[in-house]
C-alpha positions as a printed Julia matrix, in Angstrom:
49×3 Matrix{Float64}:
  5.63  -33.4    27.18
  2.22  -31.93   25.93
  2.3   -28.4    24.84
 -0.79  -26.61   26.33
  0.4   -23.41   25.47
 -2.64  -21.13   24.27
 -1.08  -18.93   21.89
 -2.49  -15.28   21.43
 -1.54  -12.53   19.18
 -0.18  -12.55   15.77
  2.85  -14.31   14.66
  5.8   -12.36   13.11
  5.25  -13.7     9.87
  1.53  -12.48    9.85
  2.68   -9.24   10.91
  5.5    -8.97    8.07
  3.01  -10.21    5.29
  0.59   -7.36    6.7
  2.98   -4.72    6.42
  4.15   -5.81    3.04
  0.67   -5.97    1.47
 -0.07   -2.31    3.15
  3.26   -1.11    1.75
  2.31   -2.44   -1.82
 -0.92   -0.68   -1.71
  0.39    2.57   -0.44
  2.92    2.78   -3.35
  0.22    1.96   -5.59
 -1.55    4.91   -4.63
  1.38    7.02   -4.47
  1.85    6.26   -8.35
 -1.68    6.89   -9.15
 -1.41   10.18   -7.45
  1.71   10.87   -9.35
 -0.1    10.03  -12.69
 -3.21   11.98  -11.97
 -1.05   15.23  -11.36
  0.63   14.56  -14.56
 -2.71   14.13  -16.33
 -4.17   17.18  -14.64
 -1.11   19.4   -15.79
 -1.36   18.05  -19.22
 -5.02   18.92  -19.25
 -4.54   22.38  -18.14
 -1.87   23.16  -21.03
 -4.2    21.82  -23.65
 -6.87   23.92  -22.25
 -4.9    26.89  -22.52
 -3.84   26.17  -26.13
């Protein structure tokens, strides 16, 4: 019983970890964009004052 199986591709856990890391990165970018919009609006209000 020798396993001479040539495994190719990615395992399910590798794909899940990659998707998780990408999601965390995207959520970070969305949060950063929200803060940037808020700071831009605040800056515009201060300029108008």
